[in-house]
XYZ file of C-alpha atoms in Angstrom:
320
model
C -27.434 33.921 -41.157
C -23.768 32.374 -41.657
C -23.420 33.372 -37.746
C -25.637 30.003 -37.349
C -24.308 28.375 -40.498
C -20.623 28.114 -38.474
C -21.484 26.252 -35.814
C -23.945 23.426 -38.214
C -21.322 23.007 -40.390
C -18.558 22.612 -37.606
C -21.502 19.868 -35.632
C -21.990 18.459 -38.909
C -18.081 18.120 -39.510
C -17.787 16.492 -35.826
C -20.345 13.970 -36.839
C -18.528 12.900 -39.642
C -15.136 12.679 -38.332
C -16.729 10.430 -35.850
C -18.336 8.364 -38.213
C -14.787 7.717 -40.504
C -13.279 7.156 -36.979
C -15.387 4.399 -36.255
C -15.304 3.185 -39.817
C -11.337 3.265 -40.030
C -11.183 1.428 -36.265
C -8.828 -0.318 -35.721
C -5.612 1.187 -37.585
C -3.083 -0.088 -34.703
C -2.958 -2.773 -32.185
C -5.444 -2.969 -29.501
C -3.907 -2.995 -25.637
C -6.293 -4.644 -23.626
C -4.809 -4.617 -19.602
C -5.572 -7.481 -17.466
C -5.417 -5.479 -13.974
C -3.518 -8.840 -11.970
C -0.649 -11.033 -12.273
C -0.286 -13.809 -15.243
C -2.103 -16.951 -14.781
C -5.809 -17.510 -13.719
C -9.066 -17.290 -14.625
C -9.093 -13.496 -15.777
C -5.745 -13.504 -17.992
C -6.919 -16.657 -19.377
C -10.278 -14.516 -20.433
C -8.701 -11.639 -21.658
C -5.935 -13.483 -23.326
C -8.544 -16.004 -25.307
C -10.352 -12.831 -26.181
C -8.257 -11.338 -27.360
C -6.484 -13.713 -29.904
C -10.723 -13.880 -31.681
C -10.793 -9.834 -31.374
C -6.887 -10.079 -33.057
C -8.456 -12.500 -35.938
C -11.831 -10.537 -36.926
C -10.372 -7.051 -36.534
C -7.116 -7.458 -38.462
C -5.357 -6.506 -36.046
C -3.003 -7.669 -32.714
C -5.197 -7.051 -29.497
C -2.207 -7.193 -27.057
C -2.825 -8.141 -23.323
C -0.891 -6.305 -20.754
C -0.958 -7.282 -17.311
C -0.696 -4.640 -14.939
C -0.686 -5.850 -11.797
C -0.776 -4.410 -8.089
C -3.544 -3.243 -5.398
C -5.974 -5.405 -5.886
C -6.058 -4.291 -9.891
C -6.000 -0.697 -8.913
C -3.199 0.343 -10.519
C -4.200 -1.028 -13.983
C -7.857 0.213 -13.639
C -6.463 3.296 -12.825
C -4.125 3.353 -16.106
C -7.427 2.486 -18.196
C -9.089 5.098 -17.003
C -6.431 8.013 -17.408
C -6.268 6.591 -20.837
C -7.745 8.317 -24.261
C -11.203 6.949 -24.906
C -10.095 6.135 -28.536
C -10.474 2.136 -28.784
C -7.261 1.411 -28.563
C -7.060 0.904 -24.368
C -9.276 -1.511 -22.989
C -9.530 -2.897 -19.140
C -10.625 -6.280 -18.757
C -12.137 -5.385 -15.325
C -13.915 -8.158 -12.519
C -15.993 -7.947 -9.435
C -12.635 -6.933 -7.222
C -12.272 -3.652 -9.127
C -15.307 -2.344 -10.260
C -17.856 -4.063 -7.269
C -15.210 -4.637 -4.068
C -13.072 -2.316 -4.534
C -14.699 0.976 -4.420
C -17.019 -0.358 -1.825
C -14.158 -1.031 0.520
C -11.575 1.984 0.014
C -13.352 5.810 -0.273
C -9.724 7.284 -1.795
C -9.761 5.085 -4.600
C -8.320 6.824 -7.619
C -10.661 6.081 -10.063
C -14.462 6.101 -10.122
C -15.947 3.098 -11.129
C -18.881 4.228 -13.169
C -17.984 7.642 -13.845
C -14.585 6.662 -15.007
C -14.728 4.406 -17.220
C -17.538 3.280 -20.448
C -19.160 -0.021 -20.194
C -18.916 -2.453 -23.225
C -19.801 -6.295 -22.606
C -20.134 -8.377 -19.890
C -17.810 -11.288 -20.921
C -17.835 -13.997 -18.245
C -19.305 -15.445 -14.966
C -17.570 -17.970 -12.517
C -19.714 -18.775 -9.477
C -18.343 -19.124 -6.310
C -18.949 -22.471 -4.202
C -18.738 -23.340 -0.174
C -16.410 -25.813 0.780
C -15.291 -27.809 3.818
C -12.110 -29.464 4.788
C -13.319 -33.185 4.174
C -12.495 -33.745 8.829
C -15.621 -31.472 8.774
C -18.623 -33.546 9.925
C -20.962 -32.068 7.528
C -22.270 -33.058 3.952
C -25.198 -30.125 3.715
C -24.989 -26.200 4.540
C -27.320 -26.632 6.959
C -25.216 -29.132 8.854
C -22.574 -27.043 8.475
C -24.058 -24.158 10.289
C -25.660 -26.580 12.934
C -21.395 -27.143 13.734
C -21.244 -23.832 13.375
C -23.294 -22.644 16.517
C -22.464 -25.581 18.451
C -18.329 -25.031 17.689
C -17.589 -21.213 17.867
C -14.366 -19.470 16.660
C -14.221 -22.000 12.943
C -12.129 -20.489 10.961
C -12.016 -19.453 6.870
C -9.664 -18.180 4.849
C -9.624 -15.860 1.398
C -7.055 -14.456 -0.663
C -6.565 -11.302 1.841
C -8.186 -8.824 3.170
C -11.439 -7.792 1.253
C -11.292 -10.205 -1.280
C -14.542 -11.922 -2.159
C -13.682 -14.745 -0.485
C -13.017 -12.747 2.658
C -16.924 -10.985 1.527
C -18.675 -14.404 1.358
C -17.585 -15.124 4.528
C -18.482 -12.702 6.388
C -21.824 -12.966 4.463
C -22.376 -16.233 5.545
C -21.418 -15.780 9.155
C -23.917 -12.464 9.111
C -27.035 -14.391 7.664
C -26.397 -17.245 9.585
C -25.820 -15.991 13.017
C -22.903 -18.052 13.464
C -19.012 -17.521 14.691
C -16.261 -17.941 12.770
C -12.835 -16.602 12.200
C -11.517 -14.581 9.546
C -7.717 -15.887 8.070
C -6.077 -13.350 5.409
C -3.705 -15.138 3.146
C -1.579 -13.415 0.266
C -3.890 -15.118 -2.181
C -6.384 -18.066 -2.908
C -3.364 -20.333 -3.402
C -2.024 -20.161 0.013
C -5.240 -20.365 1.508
C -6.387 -23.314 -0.377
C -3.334 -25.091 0.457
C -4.087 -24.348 4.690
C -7.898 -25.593 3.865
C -7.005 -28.766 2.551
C -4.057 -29.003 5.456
C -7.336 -28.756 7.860
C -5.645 -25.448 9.328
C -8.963 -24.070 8.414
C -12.341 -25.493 7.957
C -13.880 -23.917 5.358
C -13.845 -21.392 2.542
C -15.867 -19.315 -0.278
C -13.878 -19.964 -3.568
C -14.126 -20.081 -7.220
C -15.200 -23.200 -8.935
C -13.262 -23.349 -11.215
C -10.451 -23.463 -8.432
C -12.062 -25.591 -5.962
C -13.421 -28.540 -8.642
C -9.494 -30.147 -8.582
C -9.070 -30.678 -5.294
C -13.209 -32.098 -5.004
C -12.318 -34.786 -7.953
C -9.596 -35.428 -5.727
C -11.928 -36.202 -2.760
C -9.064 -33.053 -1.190
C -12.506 -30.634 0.108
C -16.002 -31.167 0.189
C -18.508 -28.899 -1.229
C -21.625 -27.803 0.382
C -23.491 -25.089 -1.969
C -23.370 -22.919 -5.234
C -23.754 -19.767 -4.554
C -25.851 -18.672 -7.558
C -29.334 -17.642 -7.850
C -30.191 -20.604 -9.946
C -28.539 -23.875 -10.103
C -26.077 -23.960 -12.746
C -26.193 -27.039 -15.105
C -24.084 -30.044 -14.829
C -23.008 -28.847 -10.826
C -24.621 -30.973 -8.567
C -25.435 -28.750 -5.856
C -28.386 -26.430 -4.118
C -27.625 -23.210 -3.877
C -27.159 -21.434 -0.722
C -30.388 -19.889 -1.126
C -31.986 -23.345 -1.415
C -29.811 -24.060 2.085
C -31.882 -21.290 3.701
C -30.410 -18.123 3.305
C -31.965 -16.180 -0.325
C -29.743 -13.622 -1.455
C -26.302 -15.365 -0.984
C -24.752 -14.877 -4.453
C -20.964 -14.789 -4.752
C -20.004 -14.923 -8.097
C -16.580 -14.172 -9.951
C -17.469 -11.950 -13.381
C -15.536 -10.326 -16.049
C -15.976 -7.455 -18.061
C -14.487 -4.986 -20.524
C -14.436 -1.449 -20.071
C -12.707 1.690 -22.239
C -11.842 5.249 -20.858
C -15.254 7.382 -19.732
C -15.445 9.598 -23.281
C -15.567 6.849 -26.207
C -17.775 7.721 -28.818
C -20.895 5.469 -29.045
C -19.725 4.101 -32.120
C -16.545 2.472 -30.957
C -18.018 1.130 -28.357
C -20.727 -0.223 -30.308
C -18.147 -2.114 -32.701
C -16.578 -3.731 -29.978
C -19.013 -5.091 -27.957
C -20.190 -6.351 -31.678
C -16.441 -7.975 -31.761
C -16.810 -9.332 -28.167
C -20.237 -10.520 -28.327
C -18.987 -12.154 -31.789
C -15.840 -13.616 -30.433
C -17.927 -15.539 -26.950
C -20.202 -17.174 -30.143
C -17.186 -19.184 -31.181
C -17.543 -22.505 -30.364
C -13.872 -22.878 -29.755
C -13.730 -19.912 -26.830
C -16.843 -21.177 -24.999
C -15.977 -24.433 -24.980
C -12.435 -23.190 -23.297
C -13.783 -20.679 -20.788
C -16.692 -23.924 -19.781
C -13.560 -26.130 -19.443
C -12.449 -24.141 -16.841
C -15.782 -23.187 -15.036
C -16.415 -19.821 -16.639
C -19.990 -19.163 -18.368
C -19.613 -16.639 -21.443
C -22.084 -14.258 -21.749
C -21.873 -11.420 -23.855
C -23.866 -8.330 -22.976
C -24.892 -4.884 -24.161
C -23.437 -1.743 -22.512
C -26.345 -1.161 -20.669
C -26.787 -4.462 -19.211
C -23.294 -4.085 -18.175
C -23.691 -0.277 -16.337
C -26.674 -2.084 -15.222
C -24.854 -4.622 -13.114
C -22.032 -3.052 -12.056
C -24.347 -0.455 -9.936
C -26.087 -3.530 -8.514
C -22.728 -5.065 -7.809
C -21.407 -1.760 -5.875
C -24.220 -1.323 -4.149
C -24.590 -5.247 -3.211
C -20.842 -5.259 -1.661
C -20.815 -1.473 -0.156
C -23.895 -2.769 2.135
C -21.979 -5.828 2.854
C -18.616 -4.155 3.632
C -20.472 -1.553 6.114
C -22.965 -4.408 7.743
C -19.592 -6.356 8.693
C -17.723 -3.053 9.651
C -14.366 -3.925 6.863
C -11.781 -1.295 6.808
C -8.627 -1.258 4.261
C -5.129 -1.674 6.106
Protein backbone atom coordinates (compact mmCIF):
# COMPACT_ATOMS: atom_id res chain seq x y z
CA UNK A 1 0.00 0.00 0.00
CA UNK A 2 2.62 2.93 0.81
CA UNK A 3 4.39 1.51 -2.54
CA UNK A 4 1.38 3.61 -4.26
CA UNK A 5 1.11 6.14 -1.45
CA UNK A 6 4.90 7.49 -2.67
CA UNK A 7 4.27 8.39 -5.85
CA UNK A 8 0.41 10.37 -4.83
CA UNK A 9 2.00 12.15 -2.35
CA UNK A 10 5.14 13.13 -4.52
CA UNK A 11 2.14 14.12 -7.70
CA UNK A 12 0.28 15.74 -5.08
CA UNK A 13 3.50 17.70 -3.81
CA UNK A 14 4.27 18.67 -7.65
CA UNK A 15 0.83 20.10 -7.88
CA UNK A 16 1.29 22.26 -5.15
CA UNK A 17 4.63 23.58 -5.75
CA UNK A 18 3.15 24.57 -9.01
CA UNK A 19 0.33 26.19 -7.65
CA UNK A 20 2.63 28.56 -4.94
CA UNK A 21 4.81 29.08 -8.11
CA UNK A 22 2.19 30.61 -9.94
CA UNK A 23 0.83 32.33 -6.89
CA UNK A 24 4.35 33.87 -5.86
CA UNK A 25 4.95 34.96 -9.86
CA UNK A 26 6.62 37.38 -10.36
CA UNK A 27 9.48 37.60 -7.55
CA UNK A 28 12.14 39.27 -10.09
CA UNK A 29 12.07 41.33 -13.14
CA UNK A 30 10.55 40.07 -16.23
CA UNK A 31 13.02 40.06 -19.57
CA UNK A 32 10.91 40.27 -22.38
CA UNK A 33 13.40 40.16 -25.87
CA UNK A 34 12.36 42.09 -28.79
CA UNK A 35 14.19 39.76 -31.53
CA UNK A 36 15.33 43.21 -33.92
CA UNK A 37 17.06 46.38 -33.63
CA UNK A 38 15.59 49.52 -31.48
CA UNK A 39 13.03 51.57 -33.11
CA UNK A 40 9.83 50.43 -35.02
CA UNK A 41 6.73 49.09 -34.77
CA UNK A 42 7.66 45.85 -32.69
CA UNK A 43 10.02 47.55 -29.92
CA UNK A 44 7.50 50.16 -29.68
CA UNK A 45 4.91 47.08 -28.81
CA UNK A 46 6.95 45.31 -26.57
CA UNK A 47 8.32 48.34 -24.92
CA UNK A 48 4.56 49.92 -24.25
CA UNK A 49 3.76 46.48 -22.96
CA UNK A 50 5.80 46.16 -21.03
CA UNK A 51 5.85 49.43 -18.89
CA UNK A 52 1.49 48.20 -18.12
CA UNK A 53 2.89 44.47 -17.36
CA UNK A 54 5.82 46.52 -15.04
CA UNK A 55 2.76 48.56 -13.28
CA UNK A 56 0.12 45.62 -12.52
CA UNK A 57 2.72 42.98 -11.67
CA UNK A 58 4.95 44.96 -9.30
CA UNK A 59 7.54 44.39 -10.97
CA UNK A 60 10.21 45.82 -13.94
CA UNK A 61 9.38 43.85 -17.26
CA UNK A 62 12.72 44.76 -18.99
CA UNK A 63 12.92 44.75 -22.89
CA UNK A 64 16.01 43.43 -24.43
CA UNK A 65 16.61 43.71 -27.95
CA UNK A 66 18.42 41.03 -29.44
CA UNK A 67 18.93 41.60 -32.72
CA UNK A 68 20.40 39.65 -35.85
CA UNK A 69 19.09 37.05 -38.65
CA UNK A 70 16.04 38.12 -39.25
CA UNK A 71 15.19 37.75 -35.20
CA UNK A 72 16.74 34.36 -35.16
CA UNK A 73 19.14 34.80 -32.80
CA UNK A 74 16.78 36.22 -30.10
CA UNK A 75 14.03 33.60 -30.84
CA UNK A 76 16.56 31.23 -30.51
CA UNK A 77 17.73 32.65 -26.93
CA UNK A 78 13.87 32.47 -25.86
CA UNK A 79 13.61 29.26 -26.63
CA UNK A 80 16.86 27.74 -24.94
CA UNK A 81 15.54 29.66 -22.05
CA UNK A 82 13.82 28.09 -18.67
CA UNK A 83 10.07 28.07 -19.12
CA UNK A 84 9.74 29.85 -15.69
CA UNK A 85 7.98 33.35 -16.59
CA UNK A 86 10.67 35.24 -16.33
CA UNK A 87 11.89 35.08 -20.38
CA UNK A 88 9.48 36.15 -22.77
CA UNK A 89 9.89 36.66 -26.81
CA UNK A 90 7.87 39.22 -28.29
CA UNK A 91 7.81 37.24 -31.60
CA UNK A 92 6.09 38.57 -35.33
CA UNK A 93 5.18 37.05 -38.61
CA UNK A 94 9.17 37.09 -39.75
CA UNK A 95 10.06 34.59 -37.01
CA UNK A 96 7.46 32.40 -36.22
CA UNK A 97 5.46 32.44 -40.01
CA UNK A 98 8.55 33.47 -42.64
CA UNK A 99 11.12 32.30 -41.16
CA UNK A 100 10.81 28.66 -40.73
CA UNK A 101 9.03 28.52 -44.00
CA UNK A 102 12.04 29.87 -45.80
CA UNK A 103 15.23 28.25 -44.01
CA UNK A 104 14.85 24.14 -43.09
CA UNK A 105 18.16 24.50 -40.53
CA UNK A 106 16.58 26.94 -38.47
CA UNK A 107 17.59 26.44 -34.87
CA UNK A 108 14.53 26.59 -33.24
CA UNK A 109 11.12 25.08 -33.95
CA UNK A 110 8.48 27.37 -34.10
CA UNK A 111 5.65 25.53 -32.47
CA UNK A 112 7.42 22.92 -30.75
CA UNK A 113 9.79 25.34 -29.22
CA UNK A 114 8.26 27.69 -27.76
CA UNK A 115 4.44 28.13 -25.58
CA UNK A 116 1.94 30.43 -27.02
CA UNK A 117 0.46 33.23 -24.75
CA UNK A 118 -1.46 36.25 -26.53
CA UNK A 119 -1.68 37.54 -29.71
CA UNK A 120 -0.88 41.26 -29.03
CA UNK A 121 -1.05 43.25 -32.27
CA UNK A 122 -1.92 43.43 -36.04
CA UNK A 123 -0.51 45.99 -38.66
CA UNK A 124 -1.83 45.36 -42.18
CA UNK A 125 0.19 45.69 -44.98
CA UNK A 126 -0.88 48.12 -47.97
CA UNK A 127 0.17 48.32 -51.95
CA UNK A 128 1.69 51.31 -53.03
CA UNK A 129 2.89 53.05 -56.19
CA UNK A 130 5.46 55.64 -56.90
CA UNK A 131 2.94 58.63 -57.54
CA UNK A 132 4.83 58.68 -61.91
CA UNK A 133 2.78 55.40 -61.90
CA UNK A 134 -0.28 55.90 -64.14
CA UNK A 135 -2.56 54.04 -61.97
CA UNK A 136 -5.10 55.01 -59.12
CA UNK A 137 -6.79 51.24 -58.72
CA UNK A 138 -5.04 47.64 -58.42
CA UNK A 139 -6.58 46.71 -61.29
CA UNK A 140 -4.99 49.48 -63.31
CA UNK A 141 -2.03 48.70 -61.86
CA UNK A 142 -1.86 45.21 -63.12
CA UNK A 143 -3.35 46.32 -66.58
CA UNK A 144 0.51 48.38 -66.61
CA UNK A 145 1.66 45.51 -65.37
CA UNK A 146 1.13 43.10 -68.44
CA UNK A 147 1.44 45.76 -70.87
CA UNK A 148 5.11 47.03 -69.16
CA UNK A 149 7.12 43.84 -68.17
CA UNK A 150 10.25 43.74 -65.92
CA UNK A 151 8.45 46.71 -63.05
CA UNK A 152 10.26 46.50 -60.36
CA UNK A 153 9.54 46.29 -56.21
CA UNK A 154 11.50 46.41 -53.49
CA UNK A 155 11.32 44.91 -49.61
CA UNK A 156 13.51 45.00 -46.78
CA UNK A 157 15.74 41.92 -48.21
CA UNK A 158 15.51 38.82 -49.14
CA UNK A 159 12.39 36.93 -47.72
CA UNK A 160 10.98 39.59 -45.94
CA UNK A 161 7.23 40.00 -46.22
CA UNK A 162 7.53 42.61 -48.37
CA UNK A 163 9.70 40.54 -50.67
CA UNK A 164 6.48 37.59 -49.94
CA UNK A 165 3.70 40.02 -51.03
CA UNK A 166 5.34 40.57 -53.99
CA UNK A 167 5.90 37.72 -55.29
CA UNK A 168 2.26 36.96 -54.22
CA UNK A 169 0.97 39.51 -56.22
CA UNK A 170 3.02 38.88 -59.31
CA UNK A 171 1.89 34.90 -58.90
CA UNK A 172 -1.97 35.65 -58.68
CA UNK A 173 -1.81 38.16 -61.11
CA UNK A 174 0.12 36.68 -63.90
CA UNK A 175 2.16 39.62 -64.27
CA UNK A 176 6.18 40.48 -64.50
CA UNK A 177 7.95 42.26 -62.24
CA UNK A 178 11.31 42.50 -60.65
CA UNK A 179 12.41 41.64 -57.35
CA UNK A 180 14.94 44.57 -55.52
CA UNK A 181 16.51 43.37 -52.01
CA UNK A 182 17.37 46.30 -49.87
CA UNK A 183 19.03 46.07 -46.27
CA UNK A 184 15.68 47.10 -44.88
CA UNK A 185 12.24 48.90 -45.47
CA UNK A 186 14.03 52.22 -44.99
CA UNK A 187 16.27 52.03 -47.89
CA UNK A 188 13.76 50.69 -50.01
CA UNK A 189 11.19 53.21 -49.24
CA UNK A 190 13.56 55.89 -49.88
CA UNK A 191 14.35 54.21 -53.83
CA UNK A 192 10.28 53.97 -54.15
CA UNK A 193 9.63 57.41 -53.57
CA UNK A 194 13.02 58.30 -55.77
CA UNK A 195 10.86 56.38 -58.64
CA UNK A 196 13.92 53.82 -58.81
CA UNK A 197 11.15 51.41 -58.26
CA UNK A 198 7.51 51.44 -58.89
CA UNK A 199 5.92 49.84 -56.33
CA UNK A 200 6.00 48.04 -53.01
CA UNK A 201 4.08 45.84 -50.21
CA UNK A 202 4.69 47.76 -46.88
CA UNK A 203 3.38 48.38 -43.51
CA UNK A 204 0.87 51.05 -42.94
CA UNK A 205 1.90 52.34 -40.43
CA UNK A 206 5.18 53.09 -42.51
CA UNK A 207 3.72 53.96 -45.73
CA UNK A 208 0.73 56.53 -44.26
CA UNK A 209 3.72 59.53 -43.94
CA UNK A 210 4.87 59.62 -47.09
CA UNK A 211 0.77 59.22 -48.58
CA UNK A 212 -0.20 62.49 -46.33
CA UNK A 213 2.66 63.78 -48.04
CA UNK A 214 1.17 63.06 -51.52
CA UNK A 215 5.25 61.09 -51.59
CA UNK A 216 3.36 57.32 -52.87
CA UNK A 217 0.07 56.41 -53.80
CA UNK A 218 -1.81 53.61 -52.38
CA UNK A 219 -3.77 51.12 -54.24
CA UNK A 220 -5.19 48.32 -51.69
CA UNK A 221 -5.29 46.95 -48.01
CA UNK A 222 -4.37 43.84 -47.90
CA UNK A 223 -6.74 42.52 -45.21
CA UNK A 224 -9.60 40.26 -45.37
CA UNK A 225 -11.97 42.95 -44.35
CA UNK A 226 -11.64 46.58 -44.72
CA UNK A 227 -10.23 48.07 -41.75
CA UNK A 228 -12.06 51.20 -40.36
CA UNK A 229 -11.11 54.70 -40.99
CA UNK A 230 -8.58 53.38 -44.23
CA UNK A 231 -10.10 54.29 -47.25
CA UNK A 232 -9.30 51.51 -49.38
CA UNK A 233 -10.65 47.95 -51.01
CA UNK A 234 -8.81 45.31 -50.24
CA UNK A 235 -6.88 43.36 -52.65
CA UNK A 236 -9.37 40.75 -52.52
CA UNK A 237 -12.05 43.29 -53.48
CA UNK A 238 -9.34 44.21 -56.53
CA UNK A 239 -9.79 40.62 -57.74
CA UNK A 240 -7.51 38.41 -56.24
CA UNK A 241 -9.29 36.65 -52.62
CA UNK A 242 -6.76 35.40 -50.43
CA UNK A 243 -4.13 38.26 -50.63
CA UNK A 244 -3.58 39.01 -46.91
CA UNK A 245 -0.24 40.48 -45.84
CA UNK A 246 -0.39 41.54 -42.52
CA UNK A 247 2.40 42.52 -39.88
CA UNK A 248 1.37 40.74 -36.24
CA UNK A 249 2.88 40.48 -32.91
CA UNK A 250 2.88 38.05 -30.34
CA UNK A 251 4.35 36.82 -27.07
CA UNK A 252 5.72 33.57 -26.55
CA UNK A 253 7.71 31.78 -23.33
CA UNK A 254 10.09 28.68 -23.52
CA UNK A 255 8.08 25.21 -24.71
CA UNK A 256 7.64 23.73 -20.82
CA UNK A 257 5.75 26.65 -18.81
CA UNK A 258 3.32 25.43 -16.57
CA UNK A 259 -0.30 26.26 -17.58
CA UNK A 260 -0.60 28.47 -14.80
CA UNK A 261 2.03 31.01 -15.68
CA UNK A 262 1.00 31.20 -18.79
CA UNK A 263 -2.44 31.68 -17.86
CA UNK A 264 -1.46 34.81 -15.57
CA UNK A 265 0.18 36.44 -18.25
CA UNK A 266 -1.88 36.36 -21.00
CA UNK A 267 -4.44 37.66 -18.07
CA UNK A 268 -1.65 40.62 -17.65
CA UNK A 269 -1.41 41.10 -21.48
CA UNK A 270 -4.93 40.84 -22.34
CA UNK A 271 -5.36 43.39 -19.25
CA UNK A 272 -2.64 45.73 -20.27
CA UNK A 273 -4.16 46.06 -24.48
CA UNK A 274 -7.67 47.17 -22.37
CA UNK A 275 -5.95 50.35 -21.30
CA UNK A 276 -7.16 53.07 -23.02
CA UNK A 277 -3.83 54.76 -22.95
CA UNK A 278 -1.85 51.65 -24.89
CA UNK A 279 -4.54 51.26 -27.59
CA UNK A 280 -4.86 54.54 -28.29
CA UNK A 281 -0.79 54.54 -28.83
CA UNK A 282 -0.42 51.31 -30.81
CA UNK A 283 -3.84 52.93 -33.20
CA UNK A 284 -1.68 56.10 -33.46
CA UNK A 285 0.74 54.31 -35.17
CA UNK A 286 -1.41 51.83 -37.30
CA UNK A 287 -1.29 48.81 -35.03
CA UNK A 288 -4.77 47.09 -33.95
CA UNK A 289 -4.46 45.47 -30.31
CA UNK A 290 -5.96 42.39 -29.90
CA UNK A 291 -5.41 40.26 -27.12
CA UNK A 292 -5.89 36.54 -27.54
CA UNK A 293 -5.99 33.22 -25.73
CA UNK A 294 -3.14 30.68 -26.16
CA UNK A 295 -5.02 28.70 -28.34
CA UNK A 296 -6.12 31.26 -30.67
CA UNK A 297 -2.56 32.13 -30.84
CA UNK A 298 -1.10 28.23 -31.65
CA UNK A 299 -4.06 28.49 -33.78
CA UNK A 300 -2.68 31.15 -36.07
CA UNK A 301 0.68 30.68 -36.08
CA UNK A 302 0.10 27.06 -37.86
CA UNK A 303 -2.09 28.91 -40.37
CA UNK A 304 0.60 31.51 -40.75
CA UNK A 305 3.46 28.72 -41.44
CA UNK A 306 1.58 26.93 -43.52
CA UNK A 307 0.19 30.17 -45.52
CA UNK A 308 3.99 31.40 -46.22
CA UNK A 309 5.73 27.74 -46.64
CA UNK A 310 3.19 27.32 -49.76
CA UNK A 311 4.08 30.72 -50.86
CA UNK A 312 7.88 30.41 -50.47
CA UNK A 313 7.82 26.91 -52.50
CA UNK A 314 5.08 28.23 -55.30
CA UNK A 315 7.72 31.16 -56.02
CA UNK A 316 10.79 28.76 -55.67
CA UNK A 317 12.70 31.34 -52.59
CA UNK A 318 15.89 30.00 -51.32
CA UNK A 319 17.99 31.63 -48.27
CA UNK A 320 21.51 33.09 -49.40
Amino acid sequence: MRRFLIPFAAAALLVVSQGTQAQAFPNKPIRLVAPFAPGGALDLIARGIGEKMSVSMGQSVIVENRAGASGAIGSEAVARSAPDGYTLLLGATTTHGINPALNPKLTYDPVKDFTPISLVATIPHILVVNPSVPANSLQEFVQLAKSKPGMAFGSAGNGSPHHLAGEMLKMMAHIDVVHVPYKGSGPAMVDLIAGQTQFMSVELTAAAPHLKAGKLRALAIATAKRVPGVDLPTVAESGYPGFEVTAWYAIFGPVGMPDELASRLNAEIVKALATPDLRDRLQKVGATPVGSSAAELAAHVRAELARWTQVVNAAGIKVE
